[in-house]
Structures are given as structure tokens and as C-alpha cells.
mmCIF file of C-alpha atoms in Angstrom:
data_model
loop_
_atom_site.group_PDB
_atom_site.id
_atom_site.type_symbol
_atom_site.label_atom_id
_atom_site.label_comp_id
_atom_site.label_asym_id
_atom_site.label_seq_id
_atom_site.Cartn_x
_atom_site.Cartn_y
_atom_site.Cartn_z
ATOM 1 C CA UNK Y 20 -9.339 -36.058 18.718
ATOM 2 C CA UNK Y 21 -8.723 -36.791 22.394
ATOM 3 C CA UNK Y 22 -8.178 -40.409 23.359
ATOM 4 C CA UNK Y 23 -10.890 -41.661 25.683
ATOM 5 C CA UNK Y 24 -9.356 -42.911 28.945
ATOM 6 C CA UNK Y 25 -9.683 -46.495 30.151
ATOM 7 C CA UNK Y 26 -10.603 -47.520 33.698
ATOM 8 C CA UNK Y 27 -10.118 -51.080 34.954
ATOM 9 C CA UNK Y 28 -12.301 -52.159 37.896
ATOM 10 C CA UNK Y 29 -12.017 -55.418 39.829
ATOM 11 C CA UNK Y 30 -15.025 -56.672 41.753
ATOM 12 C CA UNK Y 31 -17.119 -54.900 39.125
ATOM 13 C CA UNK Y 32 -20.211 -57.111 38.957
ATOM 14 C CA UNK Y 33 -22.207 -55.460 41.744
ATOM 15 C CA UNK Y 34 -22.209 -52.855 44.498
ATOM 16 C CA UNK Y 35 -19.455 -50.240 44.512
ATOM 17 C CA UNK Y 36 -17.720 -51.692 41.452
ATOM 18 C CA UNK Y 37 -20.841 -51.666 39.274
ATOM 19 C CA UNK Y 38 -21.872 -48.160 40.335
ATOM 20 C CA UNK Y 39 -18.359 -46.862 39.698
ATOM 21 C CA UNK Y 40 -18.533 -48.382 36.218
ATOM 22 C CA UNK Y 41 -21.778 -46.506 35.561
ATOM 23 C CA UNK Y 42 -20.331 -43.244 36.873
ATOM 24 C CA UNK Y 43 -17.128 -43.634 34.856
ATOM 25 C CA UNK Y 44 -19.039 -44.417 31.665
ATOM 26 C CA UNK Y 45 -20.987 -41.166 32.086
ATOM 27 C CA UNK Y 46 -17.657 -39.337 32.282
ATOM 28 C CA UNK Y 47 -16.470 -40.830 29.002
ATOM 29 C CA UNK Y 48 -14.317 -43.714 30.224
ATOM 30 C CA UNK Y 49 -13.976 -46.965 28.354
ATOM 31 C CA UNK Y 50 -14.126 -49.806 30.828
ATOM 32 C CA UNK Y 51 -12.472 -53.088 31.712
ATOM 33 C CA UNK Y 52 -14.772 -54.855 34.172
ATOM 34 C CA UNK Y 53 -13.472 -57.896 36.027
ATOM 35 C CA UNK Y 54 -15.186 -60.284 38.428
ATOM 36 C CA UNK Y 55 -15.275 -63.965 39.295
ATOM 37 C CA UNK Y 56 -18.496 -64.365 37.306
ATOM 38 C CA UNK Y 57 -18.216 -62.872 33.824
ATOM 39 C CA UNK Y 58 -21.876 -63.716 33.246
ATOM 40 C CA UNK Y 59 -22.926 -61.105 35.826
ATOM 41 C CA UNK Y 60 -20.966 -58.465 33.912
ATOM 42 C CA UNK Y 61 -22.710 -58.966 30.570
ATOM 43 C CA UNK Y 62 -25.823 -56.979 31.491
ATOM 44 C CA UNK Y 63 -23.626 -54.121 32.667
ATOM 45 C CA UNK Y 64 -21.659 -54.307 29.419
ATOM 46 C CA UNK Y 65 -24.807 -53.901 27.340
ATOM 47 C CA UNK Y 66 -26.099 -51.124 29.593
ATOM 48 C CA UNK Y 67 -22.889 -49.120 29.216
ATOM 49 C CA UNK Y 68 -22.328 -49.267 25.478
ATOM 50 C CA UNK Y 69 -21.591 -52.840 24.481
ATOM 51 C CA UNK Y 70 -18.323 -54.479 23.467
ATOM 52 C CA UNK Y 71 -16.928 -51.375 21.786
ATOM 53 C CA UNK Y 72 -16.897 -49.518 25.112
ATOM 54 C CA UNK Y 73 -16.749 -52.243 27.757
ATOM 55 C CA UNK Y 74 -14.516 -55.301 28.032
ATOM 56 C CA UNK Y 75 -15.629 -57.943 30.524
ATOM 57 C CA UNK Y 76 -13.119 -60.372 31.997
ATOM 58 C CA UNK Y 77 -13.629 -63.385 34.231
ATOM 59 C CA UNK Y 78 -10.979 -63.004 36.904
ATOM 60 C CA UNK Y 79 -10.428 -64.409 40.361
ATOM 61 C CA UNK Y 80 -8.055 -61.870 41.912
ATOM 62 C CA UNK Y 81 -6.379 -64.672 43.871
ATOM 63 C CA UNK Y 82 -4.921 -65.952 40.586
ATOM 64 C CA UNK Y 83 -1.856 -64.230 39.211
ATOM 65 C CA UNK Y 84 -2.385 -65.895 35.828
ATOM 66 C CA UNK Y 85 -5.950 -64.586 35.591
ATOM 67 C CA UNK Y 86 -4.879 -61.087 36.612
ATOM 68 C CA UNK Y 87 -2.118 -61.114 33.997
ATOM 69 C CA UNK Y 88 -4.651 -62.236 31.398
ATOM 70 C CA UNK Y 89 -7.003 -59.442 32.506
ATOM 71 C CA UNK Y 90 -4.331 -56.817 31.847
ATOM 72 C CA UNK Y 91 -3.243 -58.443 28.580
ATOM 73 C CA UNK Y 92 -6.848 -58.424 27.327
ATOM 74 C CA UNK Y 93 -7.291 -54.801 28.386
ATOM 75 C CA UNK Y 94 -4.198 -53.676 26.492
ATOM 76 C CA UNK Y 95 -5.057 -55.769 23.424
ATOM 77 C CA UNK Y 96 -8.579 -54.292 23.335
ATOM 78 C CA UNK Y 97 -7.980 -50.647 24.245
ATOM 79 C CA UNK Y 98 -4.210 -50.180 24.062
ATOM 80 C CA UNK Y 99 -3.897 -48.424 27.406
ATOM 81 C CA UNK Y 100 -5.040 -48.312 31.051
ATOM 82 C CA UNK Y 101 -5.444 -44.895 32.654
ATOM 83 C CA UNK Y 102 -7.057 -45.771 35.988
ATOM 84 C CA UNK Y 103 -7.198 -48.957 38.043
ATOM 85 C CA UNK Y 104 -9.731 -49.418 40.834
ATOM 86 C CA UNK Y 105 -8.601 -52.383 42.949
ATOM 87 C CA UNK Y 106 -12.030 -52.921 44.445
ATOM 88 C CA UNK Y 107 -12.493 -56.693 44.729
ATOM 89 C CA UNK Y 108 -12.980 -57.845 48.301
ATOM 90 C CA UNK Y 109 -15.119 -59.926 50.588
ATOM 91 C CA UNK Y 110 -16.287 -59.909 54.180
ATOM 92 C CA UNK Y 111 -15.936 -62.417 56.965
ATOM 93 C CA UNK Y 112 -18.410 -64.154 59.198
ATOM 94 C CA UNK Y 113 -19.386 -63.945 62.880
ATOM 95 C CA UNK Y 114 -17.398 -65.652 65.589
ATOM 96 C CA UNK Y 115 -14.463 -63.358 66.135
ATOM 97 C CA UNK Y 116 -10.977 -64.746 66.524
ATOM 98 C CA UNK Y 117 -12.303 -67.415 68.888
ATOM 99 C CA UNK Y 118 -14.922 -69.106 66.719
ATOM 100 C CA UNK Y 119 -14.850 -67.936 63.086
ATOM 101 C CA UNK Y 120 -14.286 -70.487 60.311
ATOM 102 C CA UNK Y 121 -10.582 -70.249 59.412
ATOM 103 C CA UNK Y 122 -11.347 -71.269 55.806
ATOM 104 C CA UNK Y 123 -13.464 -68.125 55.478
ATOM 105 C CA UNK Y 124 -10.514 -66.153 56.868
ATOM 106 C CA UNK Y 125 -8.203 -67.738 54.300
ATOM 107 C CA UNK Y 126 -10.390 -66.825 51.337
ATOM 108 C CA UNK Y 127 -10.921 -63.313 52.681
ATOM 109 C CA UNK Y 128 -7.213 -62.688 53.307
ATOM 110 C CA UNK Y 129 -6.249 -64.012 49.880
ATOM 111 C CA UNK Y 130 -8.885 -61.829 48.212
ATOM 112 C CA UNK Y 131 -8.553 -58.634 50.250
ATOM 113 C CA UNK Y 132 -4.761 -58.542 50.602
ATOM 114 C CA UNK Y 133 -3.013 -60.942 48.220
ATOM 115 C CA UNK Y 134 -5.477 -60.162 45.439
ATOM 116 C CA UNK Y 135 -4.882 -56.431 45.811
ATOM 117 C CA UNK Y 136 -1.142 -56.984 45.679
ATOM 118 C CA UNK Y 137 -1.478 -58.998 42.469
ATOM 119 C CA UNK Y 138 -3.657 -56.291 40.901
ATOM 120 C CA UNK Y 139 -0.971 -53.716 41.646
ATOM 121 C CA UNK Y 140 1.834 -55.892 40.334
ATOM 122 C CA UNK Y 141 0.136 -56.661 37.026
ATOM 123 C CA UNK Y 142 -1.389 -53.221 36.399
ATOM 124 C CA UNK Y 143 1.477 -50.922 37.382
ATOM 125 C CA UNK Y 144 3.483 -51.305 34.159
ATOM 126 C CA UNK Y 145 0.492 -50.036 32.160
ATOM 127 C CA UNK Y 146 -0.125 -47.209 34.633
ATOM 128 C CA UNK Y 147 3.510 -46.153 34.385
ATOM 129 C CA UNK Y 148 3.025 -45.744 30.642
ATOM 130 C CA UNK Y 149 0.015 -43.441 31.057
ATOM 131 C CA UNK Y 150 1.067 -41.813 34.357
ATOM 132 C CA UNK Y 151 -2.308 -43.010 35.501
ATOM 133 C CA UNK Y 152 -4.291 -43.306 38.703
ATOM 134 C CA UNK Y 153 -4.418 -46.219 41.158
ATOM 135 C CA UNK Y 154 -7.355 -46.459 43.552
ATOM 136 C CA UNK Y 155 -7.872 -49.057 46.287
ATOM 137 C CA UNK Y 156 -11.000 -49.907 48.242
ATOM 138 C CA UNK Y 157 -9.989 -49.770 51.865
ATOM 139 C CA UNK Y 158 -12.524 -49.227 54.630
ATOM 140 C CA UNK Y 159 -13.317 -47.176 57.671
ATOM 141 C CA UNK Y 160 -12.766 -50.558 59.351
ATOM 142 C CA UNK Y 161 -9.114 -50.185 58.390
ATOM 143 C CA UNK Y 162 -8.763 -47.100 60.582
ATOM 144 C CA UNK Y 163 -10.385 -48.260 63.832
ATOM 145 C CA UNK Y 164 -10.235 -51.262 66.146
ATOM 146 C CA UNK Y 165 -13.177 -53.623 65.724
ATOM 147 C CA UNK Y 166 -13.283 -56.443 68.292
ATOM 148 C CA UNK Y 167 -12.659 -59.861 66.792
ATOM 149 C CA UNK Y 168 -12.674 -58.686 63.169
ATOM 150 C CA UNK Y 169 -10.306 -60.341 60.723
ATOM 151 C CA UNK Y 170 -12.034 -58.289 58.032
ATOM 152 C CA UNK Y 171 -10.887 -55.122 59.783
ATOM 153 C CA UNK Y 172 -7.357 -56.547 59.908
ATOM 154 C CA UNK Y 173 -7.388 -57.089 56.132
ATOM 155 C CA UNK Y 174 -8.491 -53.504 55.563
ATOM 156 C CA UNK Y 175 -5.715 -52.218 57.836
ATOM 157 C CA UNK Y 176 -3.446 -54.134 55.461
ATOM 158 C CA UNK Y 177 -5.019 -52.435 52.434
ATOM 159 C CA UNK Y 178 -4.323 -49.066 54.063
ATOM 160 C CA UNK Y 179 -0.700 -50.110 54.508
ATOM 161 C CA UNK Y 180 -0.523 -51.245 50.879
ATOM 162 C CA UNK Y 181 -1.860 -47.879 49.773
ATOM 163 C CA UNK Y 182 0.689 -45.947 51.827
ATOM 164 C CA UNK Y 183 3.508 -48.228 50.722
ATOM 165 C CA UNK Y 184 2.765 -48.211 46.998
ATOM 166 C CA UNK Y 185 2.395 -44.418 47.053
ATOM 167 C CA UNK Y 186 5.962 -44.134 48.345
ATOM 168 C CA UNK Y 187 7.199 -46.721 45.854
ATOM 169 C CA UNK Y 188 5.648 -44.728 43.013
ATOM 170 C CA UNK Y 189 6.732 -41.284 44.203
ATOM 171 C CA UNK Y 190 8.041 -39.368 41.202
ATOM 172 C CA UNK Y 191 6.460 -41.721 38.659
ATOM 173 C CA UNK Y 192 3.486 -39.490 37.907
ATOM 174 C CA UNK Y 193 1.046 -42.163 39.139
ATOM 175 C CA UNK Y 194 -1.474 -40.931 41.690
ATOM 176 C CA UNK Y 195 -2.679 -43.240 44.473
ATOM 177 C CA UNK Y 196 -5.995 -42.876 46.320
ATOM 178 C CA UNK Y 197 -7.361 -44.936 49.195
ATOM 179 C CA UNK Y 198 -11.171 -44.991 49.143
ATOM 180 C CA UNK Y 199 -12.352 -45.810 52.676
ATOM 181 C CA UNK Y 200 -16.110 -46.306 53.009
ATOM 182 C CA UNK Y 201 -18.044 -46.736 56.186
ATOM 183 C CA UNK Y 202 -21.042 -49.064 56.041
ATOM 184 C CA UNK Y 203 -22.420 -49.337 52.503
ATOM 185 C CA UNK Y 204 -25.644 -51.050 51.445
ATOM 186 C CA UNK Y 205 -24.230 -53.650 49.028
ATOM 187 C CA UNK Y 206 -24.622 -57.431 48.444
ATOM 188 C CA UNK Y 207 -21.855 -57.692 51.063
ATOM 189 C CA UNK Y 208 -24.727 -57.889 53.610
ATOM 190 C CA UNK Y 209 -27.405 -60.611 53.754
ATOM 191 C CA UNK Y 210 -29.864 -58.058 55.168
ATOM 192 C CA UNK Y 211 -29.748 -54.418 54.014
ATOM 193 C CA UNK Y 212 -28.335 -52.255 56.823
ATOM 194 C CA UNK Y 213 -30.753 -49.665 58.167
ATOM 195 C CA UNK Y 214 -28.336 -46.760 58.188
ATOM 196 C CA UNK Y 215 -25.759 -46.916 55.442
ATOM 197 C CA UNK Y 216 -24.233 -45.234 52.431
ATOM 198 C CA UNK Y 217 -25.264 -46.204 48.911
ATOM 199 C CA UNK Y 218 -22.809 -47.639 46.384
ATOM 200 C CA UNK Y 219 -23.374 -44.513 44.289
ATOM 201 C CA UNK Y 220 -21.928 -42.431 47.126
ATOM 202 C CA UNK Y 221 -18.633 -44.281 46.918
ATOM 203 C CA UNK Y 222 -18.625 -44.135 43.121
ATOM 204 C CA UNK Y 223 -18.907 -40.351 43.451
ATOM 205 C CA UNK Y 224 -15.832 -40.337 45.687
ATOM 206 C CA UNK Y 225 -13.874 -42.348 43.122
ATOM 207 C CA UNK Y 226 -14.855 -40.007 40.319
ATOM 208 C CA UNK Y 227 -13.971 -36.957 42.408
ATOM 209 C CA UNK Y 228 -10.451 -38.307 42.880
ATOM 210 C CA UNK Y 229 -9.843 -39.144 39.217
ATOM 211 C CA UNK Y 230 -11.327 -35.828 38.028
ATOM 212 C CA UNK Y 231 -8.664 -33.729 39.745
ATOM 213 C CA UNK Y 232 -5.963 -32.087 37.624
ATOM 214 C CA UNK Y 233 -2.684 -33.964 37.277
ATOM 215 C CA UNK Y 234 -0.935 -31.899 39.942
ATOM 216 C CA UNK Y 235 -3.556 -32.836 42.583
ATOM 217 C CA UNK Y 236 -3.141 -36.214 44.312
ATOM 218 C CA UNK Y 237 -6.082 -37.062 46.589
ATOM 219 C CA UNK Y 238 -4.404 -39.475 48.999
ATOM 220 C CA UNK Y 239 -7.422 -40.686 50.988
ATOM 221 C CA UNK Y 240 -11.190 -40.288 51.010
ATOM 222 C CA UNK Y 241 -12.908 -41.490 54.191
ATOM 223 C CA UNK Y 242 -16.697 -41.580 53.708
ATOM 224 C CA UNK Y 243 -19.137 -42.408 56.493
ATOM 225 C CA UNK Y 244 -22.922 -42.122 56.766
ATOM 226 C CA UNK Y 245 -24.175 -38.943 58.424
ATOM 227 C CA UNK Y 246 -25.055 -39.828 62.036
ATOM 228 C CA UNK Y 247 -28.763 -40.399 62.556
ATOM 229 C CA UNK Y 248 -30.726 -37.466 63.904
ATOM 230 C CA UNK Y 249 -31.739 -38.198 67.470
#
């Protein structure tokens, strides 16, 4: 009997993370779902098969201790981790480099960059064991220049992390994929954007990458909304 693979997702309580959890469950994955609020994950846990199929973990990705505990709980519960989706992130606020609240910058940088680094550090030993798949949520904003955007700067950093960890892991059997969405209609925005991708669209990109045979390494998937018809 084939062992069902395990996918760990940070930032799993809503948006891209939650939709990826749903898509992965349909493909037979057992799930480790992590977010700052474990309470928000409980409904998703019940929806996707209960405790036997889904482990929920309260985890602030800025905390190395909490990320270590997340991995320890995953291995204790399921015995393996086959895919890690480092998806947790947050946006900034208006004001550009001249006027934005630097405390918002600090939290965003620690979540979007430091938190991703901690996820890699704590999850890679388990991925080495399974020759698994590492996926990171970058952004189209990490490939272009956006005036006054510290958020864009953090996503440029995520791109650099993706390139760098791929080279570090070369020959290990671990595949690395940068998922780079354009604008997506998620709780990230106070008001739903008029012309945007859906979280399900990005979940489909994640599942495309992990569904490829072992000899195929999808390095990057850049997904933008189709331009509006004039």
C-alpha cells in the first residue's frame, strides 16, 4: 500500500494557503496546516478529513522555537514531510519609503524574509529524508520595480532565497519552486481588487509543480491575471 504524502503549509488559514490545502487534500495529501491563529484552521481541518488527515499547528513564522515545534509535531503525527509550501507572508501599508510606519515594515520583513528562512532551516532535514519538494510564495512584485514598496523589496528577497536554496540543494533530490502570483483576491486586501486572480488559481499552480515526475523540477511559475479586454 502506497504511503500517502504529507504537505506542510504555512499561512494556511486563508487565501492561497487554505485553497492549496483543499487542492492537496483532493490529490490525496495528508496535511500540516500552520498559522498564527490555530482556531481559524479548525474548520479547515474538519472540512478536509479531521485529525486523522490534517494536523493544525499554531505557529508564528517569526519564532524559531514555534517553527521547530511545528516540524516536530508533523513528524510525530505523520512520520514524514514530502512537500513544504512556505507561504506565510503579509503586506505593507501606504506611504512609500518616505512616510510608511517602520513598525509595519519590521513585522513584514520578519515575516516575509526571516520567517521564510526559518521555515527552510527547520523543514529541510525532513525534506532531505524524503527527497521532497520545497515551494515558496514569491510575487510578481519580486520581479519588477514598484515605487516606494518595501513589500516588493521583501519579495525580491524571497526570489533570491529561492535561487540560493536551489543551488544549496543541488544534487540532494529536493526540488525547489518559486510561485510568483500577480494580484490575487485574498484577505491581504481590505477591499476586493476588481481585476485579480483567485486563490484557487495559485493553488492550481502549486499542484501542477508537485505533480511533475521526479526528474522534472519546475523552477518558477509566474502567474498574472489576463489583461482586461479593452
